[in-house]
């Protein structure tokens, strides 16, 4: 039995009069790839931001491996790789300088070697000396993915990672997520692109209005059409 | 009727008694001051407002610290209410100070250290309320204003201190006032002053309680709406 | 040690970005220069002794131009969400504060280092560099510390650019008052005993601003 790397327990989050998340509970195990799906405003981004320590829940517990997030945020952060809506990069620095900066924040050893490794993995090793501002959007996305992998995190969190990716970069991302399996990481990502997302994940968690309405493992749907049927039914309910 | 309502009414009653007593004493009981004449009587309320104005910013800061520690919305309500009431007292203090300054010093405004430091306090209140109005979401408003409240109140003791240093460098008219009041108070004047300051502080607390309760009711309403939307 | 390495990483990152574009620094210097010119123009007509009013002029130039730099400090962090990138890293929020405060202090100091000689040149006054420079550095220290904290606050509000001066100026008036009095004392070559009270206030402010800003910074940047 593989180890649980993300444990989310009874998470609540409110924004003023609105529930963003309500009683959310699930686990992601080592080597597992889990997709978060659901309509706009279902709470996918909020959930990922809370697990990534960028926002705090009103109630509930999260553990990354054995580390309780609330008590030891910095230990948890060292184990999390995060890709969000923005690139997190400084426009006026070169790609290398950006990665070097983050590597120093993570206090990594052998920084230049590490940077070369991740850069090669996302295919930007020839553009490392370019100022980030001058890189195309696709290359900036790759840089963001490189940043995520920099510190060899056990947990990967990706919020709508396919948005704005070209075909090549999206395939690259699929490859990196698939590699996470043998590398023993846990992956949790949100997506609107059901076709791509479902093709790669082991499980799909359906969020609606802040609640987990379905937690389906791969066997529960045979193909995309099968999933869409379930998904459509969920969206229909209690409308 | 809830228990808290009864306590609130008692506080309101006490405030009313002290305000009436203060008015009576300030206008009829205390003798007319020899040098300044009748106009000095405004000083009783001026000092009351000053006390409440300073007190309010301290409440803002203490509630801010408590909010950062506990994350409890109640503390934020107290801080916000206290700031709103504080700016009213602060404004009253400035206006009464000016009204007093006109016949005594012959000008509406001088850059006297006390007046200036009070103007700074007033500006801090304004900045605090502008910050509250312009932050993006509830949790951030509370956090930001708690931080700014603490920073703003830090200035209070040092503002007072710097006013003293300032006076040491350039002696100002203030010395006269000190002779007139600190050293020249008759027992009746002292009693009146105590009653007036108490009245202003009670009024501050009464308003604070009312204003905080209004916020609490508003929050309850939000919670009800949330409960309905979750169903 | 790790803490200091992270602080240093943030400072070097800010310096590297600034050295590449020099946008911020050049804007600050030009702005400070404009303030000097405008004041000069006003005083020329009146024939005022510059050693008396000079300290006020200098500090108006320093703080107004400093506000420009401070405002950019966190606006730049928000551009591509890089502040979030920093917050995602296992860094104490105190280290982020010290890093940002240090680079802000350095930028303002560079601007002052250009402005001060120009002020001497334009007004034809001799500069008592010794007490003057420590006074200015101490004044800048507290201003940069509080400015860093409030810049982080202002950057998350709806009215970014307007909010920073509104928040920062009233809070730092006593600090600036002390800095102005000390600078004035230096320009007029007064004995230290005359201004030692102000010196104490300045030190107290520096310490309090640094400690409090360091302490509350995490509440400002975290969501």
Coordinates of C-alpha atoms in Angstrom, one line a residue, chain B:
Chain B
X1 CA -35.0 41.2 26.4
X2 CA -31.5 39.9 26.2
X3 CA -29.1 40.4 29.1
X4 CA -26.7 42.3 26.9
X5 CA -29.4 44.7 26.0
X6 CA -30.0 45.4 29.6
X7 CA -26.4 46.1 30.2
X8 CA -26.3 48.4 27.2
X9 CA -29.3 50.3 28.5
X10 CA -27.6 50.7 31.9
X11 CA -24.5 52.0 30.1
X12 CA -26.6 54.4 28.1
X13 CA -28.3 55.7 31.2
X14 CA -25.0 56.3 33.0
X15 CA -23.8 58.1 30.0
X16 CA -26.8 60.3 30.0
X17 CA -26.5 61.2 33.7
X18 CA -22.8 62.1 33.3
X19 CA -23.4 64.1 30.1
X20 CA -26.1 66.2 31.8
X21 CA -24.0 66.5 35.0
X22 CA -21.1 67.5 32.9
X23 CA -23.1 70.2 31.0
X24 CA -24.4 71.6 34.2
X25 CA -21.0 71.7 35.9
X26 CA -19.2 73.1 32.9
X27 CA -21.6 75.9 32.3
X28 CA -22.9 76.7 35.8
X29 CA -20.9 75.1 38.5
X30 CA -17.3 75.9 37.7
X31 CA -16.4 79.5 38.2
X32 CA -15.4 81.7 35.3
X33 CA -11.7 81.7 34.7
X34 CA -10.1 85.1 35.4
X35 CA -7.8 85.5 32.4
X36 CA -9.8 83.8 29.7
X37 CA -13.4 84.5 30.6
X38 CA -16.3 82.3 29.6
X39 CA -14.7 80.8 26.5
X40 CA -12.5 78.6 28.7
X41 CA -15.5 76.5 29.5
X42 CA -15.2 74.8 26.1
X43 CA -12.0 73.3 27.4
X44 CA -13.9 70.8 29.6
X45 CA -15.4 69.2 26.5
X46 CA -12.3 69.7 24.5
X47 CA -10.2 67.7 27.0
X48 CA -13.0 65.0 27.1
X49 CA -12.9 64.6 23.4
X50 CA -9.1 64.5 23.4
X51 CA -9.2 61.7 26.0
X52 CA -11.8 59.8 24.0
X53 CA -9.9 60.4 20.7
X54 CA -6.7 59.0 22.1
X55 CA -8.4 56.2 23.9
X56 CA -10.2 55.1 20.7
X57 CA -6.9 54.6 18.7
X58 CA -5.6 52.5 21.6
X59 CA -8.7 50.4 21.4
X60 CA -8.2 50.1 17.7
X61 CA -4.7 48.8 18.2
X62 CA -5.4 46.4 21.0
X63 CA -8.4 45.0 19.1
X64 CA -6.0 44.7 16.1
X65 CA -3.4 42.7 18.1
X66 CA -6.2 40.5 19.4
X67 CA -7.5 40.0 15.9
X68 CA -4.2 39.0 14.5
X69 CA -3.8 36.5 17.4
X70 CA -7.2 35.0 17.3
X71 CA -8.5 35.7 13.8
X72 CA -11.9 36.3 15.5
X73 CA -14.2 38.6 13.6
X74 CA -15.5 40.1 16.8
X75 CA -12.2 41.9 17.4
X76 CA -12.3 43.4 13.9
X77 CA -15.8 44.7 14.5
X78 CA -14.6 46.5 17.7
X79 CA -11.6 48.0 15.9
X80 CA -13.6 49.3 13.0
X81 CA -16.3 50.7 15.3
X82 CA -13.7 52.3 17.6
X83 CA -12.0 54.0 14.7
X84 CA -15.2 55.4 13.4
X85 CA -16.1 56.8 16.8
X86 CA -12.6 57.9 17.4
X87 CA -12.5 60.1 14.3
X88 CA -15.7 61.9 15.5
X89 CA -14.1 62.7 18.9
X90 CA -10.9 63.6 17.2
X91 CA -12.8 66.1 15.0
X92 CA -14.6 67.5 17.9
X93 CA -11.3 67.9 19.8
X94 CA -9.8 69.8 16.8
X95 CA -12.8 72.0 16.3
X96 CA -13.2 72.9 20.0
X97 CA -9.5 73.5 20.2
X98 CA -9.8 76.0 17.3
X99 CA -12.8 77.7 18.8
X100 CA -10.8 78.2 22.0
X101 CA -7.7 79.3 20.2
X102 CA -9.4 82.1 18.3
X103 CA -10.2 84.4 21.2
X104 CA -7.2 83.3 23.4
X105 CA -4.4 83.2 20.8
X106 CA -6.1 85.4 18.2
X107 CA -5.8 82.8 15.5
X108 CA -7.9 79.7 14.4
X109 CA -4.8 77.6 14.1
X110 CA -1.3 77.6 15.2
X111 CA 1.3 74.9 14.6
X112 CA 1.3 74.3 18.3
X113 CA 2.7 70.8 19.1
X114 CA -0.4 69.5 20.7
X115 CA -2.7 70.7 17.9
X116 CA -0.3 69.4 15.3
X117 CA 0.0 66.0 16.9
X118 CA -3.7 65.8 17.1
X119 CA -4.0 66.7 13.5
X120 CA -1.6 63.8 12.7
X121 CA -3.8 61.5 14.8
X122 CA -6.8 62.7 12.8
X123 CA -5.0 61.9 9.6
X124 CA -4.1 58.5 10.8
X125 CA -7.8 57.8 11.5
X126 CA -8.7 59.1 8.0
X127 CA -6.0 56.8 6.4
X128 CA -7.3 53.9 8.5
X129 CA -10.9 54.3 7.2
X130 CA -9.8 54.9 3.6
X131 CA -7.8 51.7 3.9
X132 CA -10.9 49.8 5.1
X133 CA -12.8 51.2 2.2
X134 CA -10.3 50.2 -0.4
X135 CA -9.2 46.7 0.5
X136 CA -10.5 43.9 -1.7
X137 CA -12.0 41.3 0.6
X138 CA -13.2 40.8 4.2
X139 CA -10.3 38.9 5.6
X140 CA -7.8 41.2 4.1
X141 CA -9.6 44.3 5.2
X142 CA -9.5 43.0 8.8
X143 CA -5.8 42.0 8.6
X144 CA -4.6 45.2 6.9
X145 CA -6.5 47.5 9.2
X146 CA -5.3 45.5 12.3
X147 CA -1.8 46.1 11.1
X148 CA -2.4 49.7 10.3
X149 CA -4.2 50.3 13.6
X150 CA -1.2 49.0 15.5
X151 CA 1.2 51.1 13.5
X152 CA -1.0 54.1 13.9
X153 CA -1.2 53.8 17.7
X154 CA 2.5 53.3 17.9
X155 CA 2.7 57.0 17.1
X156 CA 0.5 58.1 20.0
X157 CA 3.1 57.9 22.8
X158 CA 5.8 59.1 20.6
X159 CA 3.7 61.9 19.3
X160 CA 3.1 63.1 22.8
X161 CA 6.8 62.7 23.6
X162 CA 7.9 64.5 20.5
X163 CA 5.5 67.3 21.4
X164 CA 7.4 67.7 24.7
X165 CA 10.8 67.8 23.0
X166 CA 9.5 70.2 20.5
X167 CA 8.3 72.6 23.2
X168 CA 11.7 72.4 24.8
X169 CA 13.2 73.6 21.6
X170 CA 10.8 76.4 20.8
X171 CA 8.8 77.6 23.7
X172 CA 5.3 78.3 22.6
X173 CA 2.1 79.9 24.0
X174 CA 1.3 76.6 25.5
X175 CA 3.1 77.5 28.7
X176 CA 0.3 80.0 29.4
X177 CA -2.4 77.4 29.1
X178 CA -0.5 75.2 31.5
X179 CA -0.5 77.9 34.1
X180 CA -4.1 78.6 33.5
X181 CA -5.2 75.0 33.9
X182 CA -2.8 72.6 35.3
X183 CA -1.7 74.8 38.1
X184 CA -4.6 77.2 38.3
X185 CA -7.5 74.9 38.7
X186 CA -10.0 75.5 41.5
X187 CA -11.4 72.3 43.1
X188 CA -14.7 73.0 41.3
X189 CA -12.9 73.1 38.0
X190 CA -11.1 69.9 38.7
X191 CA -14.3 68.1 39.6
X192 CA -16.0 69.4 36.4
X193 CA -13.1 68.2 34.4
X194 CA -13.2 64.8 35.8
X195 CA -17.0 64.5 35.2
X196 CA -16.7 65.8 31.7
X197 CA -13.9 63.4 30.7
X198 CA -15.8 60.5 32.3
X199 CA -18.9 61.6 30.4
X200 CA -17.0 61.6 27.1
X201 CA -15.4 58.2 27.8
X202 CA -18.8 56.7 28.8
X203 CA -20.3 58.1 25.6
X204 CA -17.4 56.6 23.7
X205 CA -18.1 53.2 25.2
X206 CA -21.8 53.4 24.7
X207 CA -21.4 54.3 21.0
X208 CA -18.8 51.6 20.7
X209 CA -21.2 49.0 22.1
X210 CA -24.0 50.1 19.8
X211 CA -21.8 50.3 16.7
X212 CA -20.3 46.9 17.4
X213 CA -23.6 45.3 17.9
X214 CA -24.8 46.7 14.6
X215 CA -21.9 45.1 12.9
X216 CA -22.6 41.8 14.7
X217 CA -26.2 41.9 13.5
X218 CA -24.9 42.5 10.0
X219 CA -22.6 39.5 10.3
X220 CA -25.5 37.4 11.5
X221 CA -27.5 38.4 8.5
X222 CA -24.6 37.4 6.2
X223 CA -24.3 34.0 8.0
X224 CA -28.0 33.4 7.5
X225 CA -27.8 34.2 3.9
X226 CA -24.8 31.9 3.6
X227 CA -26.7 29.1 5.3
X228 CA -29.6 29.6 2.9
X229 CA -27.3 29.6 -0.2
X230 CA -25.6 26.4 1.0
X231 CA -28.9 24.5 1.2

